[in-house]
GROMACS .gro file of C-alpha atoms in nm:
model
  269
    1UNK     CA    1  -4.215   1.507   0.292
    2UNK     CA    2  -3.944   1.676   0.080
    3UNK     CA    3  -3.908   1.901   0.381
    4UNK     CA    4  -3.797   1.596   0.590
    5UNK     CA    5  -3.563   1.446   0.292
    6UNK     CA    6  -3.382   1.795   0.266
    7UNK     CA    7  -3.313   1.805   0.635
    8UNK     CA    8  -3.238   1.443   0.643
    9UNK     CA    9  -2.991   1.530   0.339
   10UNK     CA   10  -2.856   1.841   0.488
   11UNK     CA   11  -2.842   1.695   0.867
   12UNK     CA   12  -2.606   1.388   0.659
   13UNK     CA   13  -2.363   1.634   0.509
   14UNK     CA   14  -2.263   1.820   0.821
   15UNK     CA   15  -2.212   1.507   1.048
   16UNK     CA   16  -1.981   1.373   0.743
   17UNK     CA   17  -1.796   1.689   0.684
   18UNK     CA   18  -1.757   1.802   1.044
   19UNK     CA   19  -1.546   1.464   1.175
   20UNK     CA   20  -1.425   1.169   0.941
   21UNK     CA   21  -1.457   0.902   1.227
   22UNK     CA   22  -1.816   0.966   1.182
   23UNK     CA   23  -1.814   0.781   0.854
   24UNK     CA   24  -1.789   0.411   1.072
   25UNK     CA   25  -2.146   0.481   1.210
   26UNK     CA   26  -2.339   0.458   0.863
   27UNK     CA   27  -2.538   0.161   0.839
   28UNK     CA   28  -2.712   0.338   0.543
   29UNK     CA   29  -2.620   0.028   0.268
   30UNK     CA   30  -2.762   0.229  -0.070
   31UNK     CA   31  -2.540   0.526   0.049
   32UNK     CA   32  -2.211   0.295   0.120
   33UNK     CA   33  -2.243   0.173  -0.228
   34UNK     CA   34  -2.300   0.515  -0.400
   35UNK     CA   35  -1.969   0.629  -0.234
   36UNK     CA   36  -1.770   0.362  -0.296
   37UNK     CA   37  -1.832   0.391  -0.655
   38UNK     CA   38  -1.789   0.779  -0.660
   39UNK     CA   39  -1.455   0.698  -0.521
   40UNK     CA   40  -1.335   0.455  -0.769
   41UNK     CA   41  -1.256   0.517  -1.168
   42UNK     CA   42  -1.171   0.127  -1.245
   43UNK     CA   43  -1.095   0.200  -1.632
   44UNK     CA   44  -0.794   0.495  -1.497
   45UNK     CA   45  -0.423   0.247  -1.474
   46UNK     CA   46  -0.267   0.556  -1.186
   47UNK     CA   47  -0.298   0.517  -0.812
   48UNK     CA   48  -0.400   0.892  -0.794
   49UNK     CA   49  -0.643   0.907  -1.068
   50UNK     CA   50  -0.829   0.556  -0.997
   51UNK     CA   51  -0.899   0.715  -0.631
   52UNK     CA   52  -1.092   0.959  -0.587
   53UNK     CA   53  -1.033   1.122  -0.257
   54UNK     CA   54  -1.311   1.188   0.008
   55UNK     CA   55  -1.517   1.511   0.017
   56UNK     CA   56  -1.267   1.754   0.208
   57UNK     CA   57  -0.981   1.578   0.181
   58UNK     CA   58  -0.719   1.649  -0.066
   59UNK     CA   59  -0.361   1.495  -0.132
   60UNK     CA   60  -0.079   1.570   0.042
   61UNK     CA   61   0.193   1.715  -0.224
   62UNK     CA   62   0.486   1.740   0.017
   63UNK     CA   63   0.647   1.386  -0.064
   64UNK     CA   64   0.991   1.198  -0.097
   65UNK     CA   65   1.132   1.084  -0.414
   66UNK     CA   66   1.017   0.705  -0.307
   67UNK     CA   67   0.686   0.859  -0.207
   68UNK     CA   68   0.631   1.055  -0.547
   69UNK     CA   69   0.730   0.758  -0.711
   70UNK     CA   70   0.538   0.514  -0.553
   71UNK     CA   71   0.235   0.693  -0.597
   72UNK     CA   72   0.301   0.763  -0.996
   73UNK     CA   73   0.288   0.367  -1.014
   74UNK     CA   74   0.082   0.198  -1.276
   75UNK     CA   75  -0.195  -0.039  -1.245
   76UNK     CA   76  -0.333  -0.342  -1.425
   77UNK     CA   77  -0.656  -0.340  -1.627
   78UNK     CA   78  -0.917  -0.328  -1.356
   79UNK     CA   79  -1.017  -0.644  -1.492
   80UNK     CA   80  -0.682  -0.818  -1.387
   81UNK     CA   81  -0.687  -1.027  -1.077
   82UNK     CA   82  -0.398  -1.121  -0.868
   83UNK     CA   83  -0.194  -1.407  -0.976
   84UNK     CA   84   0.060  -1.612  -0.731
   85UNK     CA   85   0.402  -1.715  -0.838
   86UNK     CA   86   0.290  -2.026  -1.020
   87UNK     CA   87  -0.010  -1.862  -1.192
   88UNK     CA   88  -0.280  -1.903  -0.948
   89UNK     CA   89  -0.562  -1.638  -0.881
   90UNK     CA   90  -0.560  -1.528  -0.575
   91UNK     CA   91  -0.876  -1.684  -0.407
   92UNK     CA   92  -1.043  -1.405  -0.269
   93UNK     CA   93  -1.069  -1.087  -0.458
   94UNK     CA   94  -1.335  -0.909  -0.290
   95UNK     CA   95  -1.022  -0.755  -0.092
   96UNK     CA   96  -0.825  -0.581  -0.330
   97UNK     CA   97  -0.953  -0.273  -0.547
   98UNK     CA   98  -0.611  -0.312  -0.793
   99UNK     CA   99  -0.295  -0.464  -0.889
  100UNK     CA  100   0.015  -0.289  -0.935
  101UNK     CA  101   0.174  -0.345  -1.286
  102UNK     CA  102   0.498  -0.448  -1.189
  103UNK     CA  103   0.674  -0.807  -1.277
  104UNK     CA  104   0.705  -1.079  -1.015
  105UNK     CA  105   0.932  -1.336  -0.960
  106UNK     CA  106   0.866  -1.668  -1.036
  107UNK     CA  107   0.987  -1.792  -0.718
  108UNK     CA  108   0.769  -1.813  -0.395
  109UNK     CA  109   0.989  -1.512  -0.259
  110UNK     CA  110   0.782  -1.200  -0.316
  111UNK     CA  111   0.507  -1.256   0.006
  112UNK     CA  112   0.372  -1.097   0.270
  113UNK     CA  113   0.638  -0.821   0.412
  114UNK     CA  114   0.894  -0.903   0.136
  115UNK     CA  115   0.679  -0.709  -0.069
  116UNK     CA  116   0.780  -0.398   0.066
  117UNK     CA  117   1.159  -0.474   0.055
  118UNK     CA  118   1.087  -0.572  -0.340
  119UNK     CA  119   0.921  -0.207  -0.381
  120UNK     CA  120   1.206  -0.042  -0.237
  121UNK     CA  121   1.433  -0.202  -0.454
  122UNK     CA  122   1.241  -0.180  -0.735
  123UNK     CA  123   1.250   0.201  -0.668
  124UNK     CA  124   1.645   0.202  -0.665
  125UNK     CA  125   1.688   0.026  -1.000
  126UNK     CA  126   1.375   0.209  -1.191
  127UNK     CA  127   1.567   0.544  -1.068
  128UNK     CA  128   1.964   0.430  -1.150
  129UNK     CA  129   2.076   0.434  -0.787
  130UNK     CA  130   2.252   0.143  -0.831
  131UNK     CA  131   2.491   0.241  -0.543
  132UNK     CA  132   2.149   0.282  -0.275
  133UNK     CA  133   2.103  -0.065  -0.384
  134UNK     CA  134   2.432  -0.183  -0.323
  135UNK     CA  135   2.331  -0.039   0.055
  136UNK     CA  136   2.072  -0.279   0.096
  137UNK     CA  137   2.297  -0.548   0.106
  138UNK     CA  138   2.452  -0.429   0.418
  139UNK     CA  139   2.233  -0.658   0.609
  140UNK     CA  140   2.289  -0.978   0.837
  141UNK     CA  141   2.246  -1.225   0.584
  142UNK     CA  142   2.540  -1.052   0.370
  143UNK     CA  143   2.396  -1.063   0.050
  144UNK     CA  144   2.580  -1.001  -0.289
  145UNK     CA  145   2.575  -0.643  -0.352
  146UNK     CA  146   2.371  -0.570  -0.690
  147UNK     CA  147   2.650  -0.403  -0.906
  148UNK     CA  148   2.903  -0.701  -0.802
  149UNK     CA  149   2.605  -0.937  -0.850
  150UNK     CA  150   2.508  -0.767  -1.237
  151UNK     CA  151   2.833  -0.736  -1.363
  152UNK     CA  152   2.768  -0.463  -1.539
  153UNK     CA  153   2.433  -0.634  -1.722
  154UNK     CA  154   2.168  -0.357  -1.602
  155UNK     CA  155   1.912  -0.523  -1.788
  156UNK     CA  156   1.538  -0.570  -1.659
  157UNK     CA  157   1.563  -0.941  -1.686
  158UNK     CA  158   1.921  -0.963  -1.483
  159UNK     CA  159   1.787  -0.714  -1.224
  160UNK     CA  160   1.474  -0.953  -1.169
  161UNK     CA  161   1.710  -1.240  -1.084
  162UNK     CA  162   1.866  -0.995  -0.857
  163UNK     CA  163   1.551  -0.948  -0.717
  164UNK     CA  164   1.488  -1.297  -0.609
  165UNK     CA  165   1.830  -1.357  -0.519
  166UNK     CA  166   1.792  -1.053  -0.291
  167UNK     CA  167   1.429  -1.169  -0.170
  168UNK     CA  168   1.543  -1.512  -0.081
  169UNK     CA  169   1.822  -1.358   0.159
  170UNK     CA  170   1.501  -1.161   0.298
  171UNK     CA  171   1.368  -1.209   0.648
  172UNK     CA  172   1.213  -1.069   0.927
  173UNK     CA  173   1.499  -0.982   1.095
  174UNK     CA  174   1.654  -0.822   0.806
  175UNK     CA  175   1.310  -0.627   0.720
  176UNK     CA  176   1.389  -0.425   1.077
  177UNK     CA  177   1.766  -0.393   1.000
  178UNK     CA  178   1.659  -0.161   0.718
  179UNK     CA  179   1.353   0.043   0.879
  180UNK     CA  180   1.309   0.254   1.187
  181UNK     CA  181   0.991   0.330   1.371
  182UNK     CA  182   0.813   0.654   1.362
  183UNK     CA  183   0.463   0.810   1.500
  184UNK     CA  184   0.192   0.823   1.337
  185UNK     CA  185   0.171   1.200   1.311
  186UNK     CA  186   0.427   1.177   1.076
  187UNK     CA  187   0.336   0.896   0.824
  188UNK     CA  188   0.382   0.983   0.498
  189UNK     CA  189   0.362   0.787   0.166
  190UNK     CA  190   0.586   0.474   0.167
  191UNK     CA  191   0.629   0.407   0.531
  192UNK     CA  192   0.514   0.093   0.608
  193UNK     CA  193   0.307  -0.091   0.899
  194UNK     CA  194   0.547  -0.393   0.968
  195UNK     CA  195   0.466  -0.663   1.208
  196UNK     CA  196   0.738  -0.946   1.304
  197UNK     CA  197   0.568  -1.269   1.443
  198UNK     CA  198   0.742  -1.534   1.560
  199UNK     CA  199   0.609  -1.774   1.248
  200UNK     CA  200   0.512  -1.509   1.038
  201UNK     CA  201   0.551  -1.121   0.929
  202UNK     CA  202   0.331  -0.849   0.762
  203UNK     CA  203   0.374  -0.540   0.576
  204UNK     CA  204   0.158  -0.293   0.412
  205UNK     CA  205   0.257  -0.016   0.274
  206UNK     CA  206   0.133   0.329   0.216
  207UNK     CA  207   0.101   0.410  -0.193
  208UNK     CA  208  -0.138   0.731  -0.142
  209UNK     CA  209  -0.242   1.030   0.153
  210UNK     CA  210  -0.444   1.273   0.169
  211UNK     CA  211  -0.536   1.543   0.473
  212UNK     CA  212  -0.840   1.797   0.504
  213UNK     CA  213  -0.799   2.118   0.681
  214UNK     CA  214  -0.841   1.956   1.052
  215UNK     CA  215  -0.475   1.780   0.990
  216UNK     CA  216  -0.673   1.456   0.975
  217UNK     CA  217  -0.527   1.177   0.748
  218UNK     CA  218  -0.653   0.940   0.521
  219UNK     CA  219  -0.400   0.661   0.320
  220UNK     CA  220  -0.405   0.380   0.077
  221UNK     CA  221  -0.260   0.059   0.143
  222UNK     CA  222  -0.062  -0.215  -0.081
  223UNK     CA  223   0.060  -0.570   0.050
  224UNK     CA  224   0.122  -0.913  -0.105
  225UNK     CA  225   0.057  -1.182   0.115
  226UNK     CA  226   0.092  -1.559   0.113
  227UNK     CA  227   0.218  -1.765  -0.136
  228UNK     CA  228   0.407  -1.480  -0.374
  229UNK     CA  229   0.151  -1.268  -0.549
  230UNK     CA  230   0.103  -0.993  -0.738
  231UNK     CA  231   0.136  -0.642  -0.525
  232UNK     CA  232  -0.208  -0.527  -0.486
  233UNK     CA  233  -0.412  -0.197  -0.376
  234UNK     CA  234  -0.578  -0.292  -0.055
  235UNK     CA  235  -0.987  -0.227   0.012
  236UNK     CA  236  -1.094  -0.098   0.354
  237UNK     CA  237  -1.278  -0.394   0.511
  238UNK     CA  238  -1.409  -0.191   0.834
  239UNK     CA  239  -1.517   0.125   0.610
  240UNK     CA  240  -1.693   0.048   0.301
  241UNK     CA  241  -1.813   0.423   0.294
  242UNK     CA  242  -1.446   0.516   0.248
  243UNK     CA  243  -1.295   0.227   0.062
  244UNK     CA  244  -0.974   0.192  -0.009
  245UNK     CA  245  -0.917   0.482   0.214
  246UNK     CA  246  -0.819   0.426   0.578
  247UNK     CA  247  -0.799   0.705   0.847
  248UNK     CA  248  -0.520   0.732   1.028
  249UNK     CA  249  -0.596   0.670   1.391
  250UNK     CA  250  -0.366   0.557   1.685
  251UNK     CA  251  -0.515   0.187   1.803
  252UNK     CA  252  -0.567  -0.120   1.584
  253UNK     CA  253  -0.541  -0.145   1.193
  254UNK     CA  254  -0.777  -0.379   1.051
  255UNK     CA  255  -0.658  -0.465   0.727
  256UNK     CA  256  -0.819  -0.743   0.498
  257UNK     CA  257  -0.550  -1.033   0.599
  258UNK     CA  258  -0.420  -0.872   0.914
  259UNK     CA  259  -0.454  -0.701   1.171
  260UNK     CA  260  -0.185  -0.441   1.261
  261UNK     CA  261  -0.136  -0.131   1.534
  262UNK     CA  262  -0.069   0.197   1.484
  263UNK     CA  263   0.270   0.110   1.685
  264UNK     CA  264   0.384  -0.090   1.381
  265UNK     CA  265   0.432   0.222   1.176
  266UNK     CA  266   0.782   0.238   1.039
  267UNK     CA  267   1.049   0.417   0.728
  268UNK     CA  268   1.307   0.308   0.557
  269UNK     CA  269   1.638   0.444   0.695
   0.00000   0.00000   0.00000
């Protein structure tokens, strides 16, 4: 018998270290659980220490400024759920593994792929380049520019109302005026999977990587979604084994609210 549960053990390790794909195929329920909670330090408030990464697969250090920063990001208590606009929890919070400790605004203008644009400006004021965010308002809904729109108040609470401002001259249009698409060999932390329906868009966007020896890639996912929430750290509903991991793979991207391609990869110019 312990003959059996060594080989069974041993047969296990190979199959999960030799292809990650193979990790879809468990049905093994005690095992799924066991990982997930490996994977995930609840009490740690960083992207990269709350996530563990997969046997075999370690982070990839090569990454932009907006990558590097993105990734340094803190996060709420584990304890904290996501709140909407007007102080609602979010109604279903099996899907999310964290929340991103950023302010929102109190307007219903921060959802779904306007998160991604409030990220990227968030970046730009955390970092001083005031002038990169005075780019952003070279869009087709001709925006104020953020240094004319400040007056030379830099505070928090004035760049917040910038925010809005800026996020209520947000749309789907001007989301793909300010990124370009790229394959998916190339993704990297903070590109973003961006779909543009003709009622409604989606974004997610890519807060961690990591790649084993193979080249293969894993990645973390953030997204707000609908009414204005809270940014929040995405779980992996097709690969609980994983979780919040995804692999990259060309073909469909089930994420917990929508369902993307591989095609909808794109970066910020």
């Amino acid at each position: 018998m312990k003959f059996l549960s060594f080989t069974f053990l041993l047969f296990f390790t190979l199959l999960f270290s030799c292809n990650t794909h193979i990790l879809k195929s468990s049905t093994n329920n005690e095992l799924v659980e066991n990982e997930v909670y490996s994977l995930v330090h609840s009490r740690e408030l960083k992207i990269f220490k709350r996530f563990d990464t997969p046997p075999n697969f370690s982070r990839n250090q090569h990454n932009t400024e907006f990558g590097k920063w993105l990734n340094n990001l803190s996060l709420k208590s584990h304890t904290t759920p996501v709140y909407t606009f007007d102080g609602q929890k979010k109604s279903n919070p099996n899907i999310y593994v964290g929340v991103l400790d950023l302010d929102q605004p109190q307007k219903n203008v921060q959802f779904n792929a306007n998160a991604v644009i409030s990220l990227r400006l968030e970046y730009f004021y955390r970092e001083k380049k005031y002038s990169e965010l005075d780019k952003l308002a070279k869009i087709s809904t001709k925006p104020t520019p953020y240094t004319k729109f400040v007056k030379g108040d830099y505070s928090y609470s004035k760049y917040i109302e910038y925010l809005q401002y800026y996020l209520e001259n947000t749309n789907s249009h001007t989301i793909t005026e300010l990124l370009k698409a790229i394959p998916l060999k190339e993704l990297q932390i903070g590109d973003v999977f961006f779909q543009k329906g003709s009622i409604k868009s989606h974004a997610v966007i890519v807060m961690d990587l990591a790649q084993d020896e193979m080249g293969n890639k894993i990645y973390i996912l953030a997204q707000s979604y609908y009414p204005s929430q809270n940014i929040q750290i995405l779980t992996n509903p097709s690969n609980d084994l994983i979780s919040p991991w995804y692999i990259a793979k060309e073909g469909v991207l089930l994420t917990p609210e929508w369902r993307f391609l591989s095609s909808d990869l794109m970066r910020f110019k």
